[in-house]
mmCIF file of C-alpha atoms (C1' of nucleotides) in Angstrom:
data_model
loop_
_atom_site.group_PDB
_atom_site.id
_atom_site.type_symbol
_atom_site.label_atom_id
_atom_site.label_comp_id
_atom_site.label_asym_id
_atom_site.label_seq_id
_atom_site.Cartn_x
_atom_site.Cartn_y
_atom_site.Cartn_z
ATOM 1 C CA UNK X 255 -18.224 8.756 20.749
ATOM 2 C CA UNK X 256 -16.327 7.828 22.981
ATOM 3 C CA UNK X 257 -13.701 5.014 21.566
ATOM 4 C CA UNK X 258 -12.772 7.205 18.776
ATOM 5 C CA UNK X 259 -10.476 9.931 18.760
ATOM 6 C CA UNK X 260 -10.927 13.128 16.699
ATOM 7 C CA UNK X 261 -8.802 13.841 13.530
ATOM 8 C CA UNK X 262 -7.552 11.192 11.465
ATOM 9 C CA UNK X 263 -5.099 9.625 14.312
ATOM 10 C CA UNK X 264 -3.233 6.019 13.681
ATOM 11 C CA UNK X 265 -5.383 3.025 14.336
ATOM 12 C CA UNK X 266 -4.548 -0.459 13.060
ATOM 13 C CA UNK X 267 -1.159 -0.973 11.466
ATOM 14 C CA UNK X 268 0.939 1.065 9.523
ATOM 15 C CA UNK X 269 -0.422 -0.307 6.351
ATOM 16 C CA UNK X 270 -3.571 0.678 7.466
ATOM 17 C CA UNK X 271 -3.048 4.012 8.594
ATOM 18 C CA UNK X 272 -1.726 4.773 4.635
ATOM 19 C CA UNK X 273 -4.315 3.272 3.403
ATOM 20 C CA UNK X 274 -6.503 5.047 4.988
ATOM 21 C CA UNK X 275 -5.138 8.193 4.434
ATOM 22 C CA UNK X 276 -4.544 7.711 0.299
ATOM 23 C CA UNK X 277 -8.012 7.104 0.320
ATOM 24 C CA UNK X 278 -9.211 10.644 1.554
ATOM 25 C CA UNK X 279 -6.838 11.876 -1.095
ATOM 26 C CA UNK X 280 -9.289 14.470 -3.009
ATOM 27 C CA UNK X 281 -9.684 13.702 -7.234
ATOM 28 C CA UNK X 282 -6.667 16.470 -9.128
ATOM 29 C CA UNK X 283 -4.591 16.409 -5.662
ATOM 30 C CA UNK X 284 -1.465 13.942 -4.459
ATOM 31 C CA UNK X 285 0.276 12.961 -1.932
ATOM 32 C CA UNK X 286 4.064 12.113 -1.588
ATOM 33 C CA UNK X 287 5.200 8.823 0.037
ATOM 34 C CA UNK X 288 7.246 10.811 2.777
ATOM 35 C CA UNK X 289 4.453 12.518 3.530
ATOM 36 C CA UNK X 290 2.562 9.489 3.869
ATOM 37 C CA UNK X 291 4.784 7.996 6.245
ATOM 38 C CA UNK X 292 4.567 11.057 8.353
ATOM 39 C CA UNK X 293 1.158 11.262 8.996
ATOM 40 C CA UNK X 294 0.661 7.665 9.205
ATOM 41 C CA UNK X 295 3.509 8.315 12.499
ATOM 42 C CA UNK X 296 6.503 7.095 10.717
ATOM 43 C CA UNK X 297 8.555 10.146 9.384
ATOM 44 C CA UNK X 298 11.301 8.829 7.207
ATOM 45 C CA UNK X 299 9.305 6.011 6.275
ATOM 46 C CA UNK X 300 8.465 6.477 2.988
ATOM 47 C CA UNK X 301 9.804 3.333 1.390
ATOM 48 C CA UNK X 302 7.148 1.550 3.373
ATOM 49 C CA UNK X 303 4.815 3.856 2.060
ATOM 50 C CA UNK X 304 5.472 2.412 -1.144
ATOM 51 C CA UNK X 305 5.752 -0.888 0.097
ATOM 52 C CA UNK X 306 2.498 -1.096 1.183
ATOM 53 C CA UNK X 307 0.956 0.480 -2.231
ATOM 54 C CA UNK X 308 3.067 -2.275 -3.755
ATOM 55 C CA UNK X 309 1.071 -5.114 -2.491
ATOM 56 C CA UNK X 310 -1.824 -3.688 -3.392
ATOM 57 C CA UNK X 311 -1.033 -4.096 -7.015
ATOM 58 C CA UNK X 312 -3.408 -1.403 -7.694
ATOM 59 C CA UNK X 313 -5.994 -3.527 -6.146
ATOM 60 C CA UNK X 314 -9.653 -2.058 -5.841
ATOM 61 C CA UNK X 315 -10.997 2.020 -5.573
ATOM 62 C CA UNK X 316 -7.865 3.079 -3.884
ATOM 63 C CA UNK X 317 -6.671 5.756 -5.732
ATOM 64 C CA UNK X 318 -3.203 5.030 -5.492
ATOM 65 C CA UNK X 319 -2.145 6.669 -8.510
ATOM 66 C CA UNK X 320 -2.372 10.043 -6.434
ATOM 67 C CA UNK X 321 0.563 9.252 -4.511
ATOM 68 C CA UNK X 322 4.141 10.731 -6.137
ATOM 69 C CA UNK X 323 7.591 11.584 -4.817
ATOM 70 C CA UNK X 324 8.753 14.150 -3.522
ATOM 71 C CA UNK X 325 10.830 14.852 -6.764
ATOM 72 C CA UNK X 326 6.552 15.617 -7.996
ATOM 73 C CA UNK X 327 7.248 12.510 -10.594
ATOM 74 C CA UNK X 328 4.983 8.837 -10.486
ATOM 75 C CA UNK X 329 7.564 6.554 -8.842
ATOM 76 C CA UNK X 330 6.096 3.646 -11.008
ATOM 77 C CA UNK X 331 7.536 4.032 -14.159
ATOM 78 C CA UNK X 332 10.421 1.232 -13.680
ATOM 79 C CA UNK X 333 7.448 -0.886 -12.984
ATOM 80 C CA UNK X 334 6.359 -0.648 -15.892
ATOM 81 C CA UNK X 335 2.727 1.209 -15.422
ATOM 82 C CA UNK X 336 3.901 4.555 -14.460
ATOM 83 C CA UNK X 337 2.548 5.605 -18.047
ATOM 84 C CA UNK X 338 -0.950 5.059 -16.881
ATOM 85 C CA UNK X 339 -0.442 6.686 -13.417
ATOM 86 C CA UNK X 340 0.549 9.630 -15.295
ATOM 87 C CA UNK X 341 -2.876 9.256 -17.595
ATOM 88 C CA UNK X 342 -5.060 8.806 -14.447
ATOM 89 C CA UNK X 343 -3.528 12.387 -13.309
ATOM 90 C CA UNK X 344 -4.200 13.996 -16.431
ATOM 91 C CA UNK X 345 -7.944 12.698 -16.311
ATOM 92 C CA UNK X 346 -8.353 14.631 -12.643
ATOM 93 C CA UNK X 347 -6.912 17.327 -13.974
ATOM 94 C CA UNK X 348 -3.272 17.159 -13.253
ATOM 95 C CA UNK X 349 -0.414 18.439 -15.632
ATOM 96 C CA UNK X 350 2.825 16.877 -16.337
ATOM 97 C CA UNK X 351 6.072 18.750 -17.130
ATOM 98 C CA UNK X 352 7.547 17.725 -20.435
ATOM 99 C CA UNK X 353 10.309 15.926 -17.754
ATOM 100 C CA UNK X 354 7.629 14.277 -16.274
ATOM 101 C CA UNK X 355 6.888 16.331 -13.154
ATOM 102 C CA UNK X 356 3.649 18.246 -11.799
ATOM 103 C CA UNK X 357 3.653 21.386 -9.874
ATOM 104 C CA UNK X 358 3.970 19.877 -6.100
ATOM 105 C CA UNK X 359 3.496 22.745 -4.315
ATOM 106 C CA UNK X 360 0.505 23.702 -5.842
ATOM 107 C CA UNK X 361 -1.095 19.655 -6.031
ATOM 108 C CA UNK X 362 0.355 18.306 -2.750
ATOM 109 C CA UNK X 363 -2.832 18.072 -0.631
ATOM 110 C CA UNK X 364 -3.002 17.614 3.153
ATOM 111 C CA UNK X 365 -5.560 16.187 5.234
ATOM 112 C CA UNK X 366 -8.179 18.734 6.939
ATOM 113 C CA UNK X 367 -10.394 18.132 9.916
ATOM 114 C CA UNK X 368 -13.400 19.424 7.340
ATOM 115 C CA UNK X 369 -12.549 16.278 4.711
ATOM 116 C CA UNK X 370 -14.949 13.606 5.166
ATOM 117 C CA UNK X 371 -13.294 10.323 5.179
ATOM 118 C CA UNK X 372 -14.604 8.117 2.524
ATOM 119 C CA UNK X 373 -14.895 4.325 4.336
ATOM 120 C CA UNK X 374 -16.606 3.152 1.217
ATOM 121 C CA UNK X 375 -12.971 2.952 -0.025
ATOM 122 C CA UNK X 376 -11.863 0.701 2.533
ATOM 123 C "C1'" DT D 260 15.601 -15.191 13.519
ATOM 124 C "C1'" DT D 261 18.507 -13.299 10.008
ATOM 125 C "C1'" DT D 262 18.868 -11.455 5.550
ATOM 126 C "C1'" DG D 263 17.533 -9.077 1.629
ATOM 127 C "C1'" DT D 264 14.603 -6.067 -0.771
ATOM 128 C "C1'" DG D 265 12.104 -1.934 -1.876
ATOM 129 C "C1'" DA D 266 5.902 2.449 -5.816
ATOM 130 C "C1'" DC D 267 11.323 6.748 -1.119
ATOM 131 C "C1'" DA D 268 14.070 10.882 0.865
ATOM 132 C "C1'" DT D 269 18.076 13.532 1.529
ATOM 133 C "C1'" DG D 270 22.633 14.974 1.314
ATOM 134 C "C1'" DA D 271 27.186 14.653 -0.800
ATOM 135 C "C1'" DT D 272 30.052 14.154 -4.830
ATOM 136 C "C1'" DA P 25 21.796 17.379 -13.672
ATOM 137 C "C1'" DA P 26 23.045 12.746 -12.589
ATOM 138 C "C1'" DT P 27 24.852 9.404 -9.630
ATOM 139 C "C1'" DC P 28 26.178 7.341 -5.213
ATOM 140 C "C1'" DA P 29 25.680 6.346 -0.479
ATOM 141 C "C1'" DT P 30 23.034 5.975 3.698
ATOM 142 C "C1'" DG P 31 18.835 5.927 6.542
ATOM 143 C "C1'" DC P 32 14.305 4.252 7.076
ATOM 144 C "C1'" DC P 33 11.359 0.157 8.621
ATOM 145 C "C1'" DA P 34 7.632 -3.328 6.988
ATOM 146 C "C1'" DC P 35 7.419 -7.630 4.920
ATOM 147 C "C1'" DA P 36 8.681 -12.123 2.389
ATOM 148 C "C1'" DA P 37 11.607 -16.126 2.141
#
DNA sequence: TTTGTGACATGAT
DNA sequence: AATCATGCCACAA
């Protein structure tokens, strides 16, 4: 017990850190990619946020599509699948303004002591 | 190593 | 509301 310290700190690189945290990202909840970058101990960061999803080219369990700007809008549409991030929202549960946006304050969900990190993501 | 780029954010115009 | 400009810093070439 210990090596490891107690709530969600930064281990590993910064990639690793966002990872980790999009991955305790509860099913009908999101995350923006400033937000990210803060917790992962890099406020203003959030391009690298993105960065990181980028490579990832919505590789494996991560649920990456729960991770928005802070305008509450998928940042992936000029990429061409920001149609299906959208979808994947709707299946948990999330609703989409006719412009495209979801109620932030309401969805944006922040990491708790209580939340049990799920490793079988990583 | 330098340069350019980018799934962003924020403030000004 | 939309657009522009700047900051941010990891990563690829």
């Amino acid at each position: 017990m210990a090596s490891e310290a107690g709530a969600g700190e930064a281990q590993g690189t910064f990639r690793e850190r966002v990872l980790a945290l999009v991955a305790r990202i509860p099913p009908g909840r999101v995350m923006t990619y400033g937000q990210l970058a803060l917790l992962a101990g890099q406020p203003g960061a959030a391009r690298q946020a993105g960065y990181v999803l980028n490579t990832l080219a919505g590789g494996g369990e991560l649920p990456w599509q729960r991770v928005i700007n802070a305008q509450g809008r998928v940042s992936t549409h000029k990429l061409g699948f920001g149609d299906m991030q959208e979808r994947l929202l709707e299946a948990e549960g999330v609703t989409f303004d006719a412009s495209g946006r979801c109620d932030l304050a309401r969805l944006q969900w922040w990491p708790a002591e209580e939340d049990a990190p799920p490793e079988r993501l990583l």
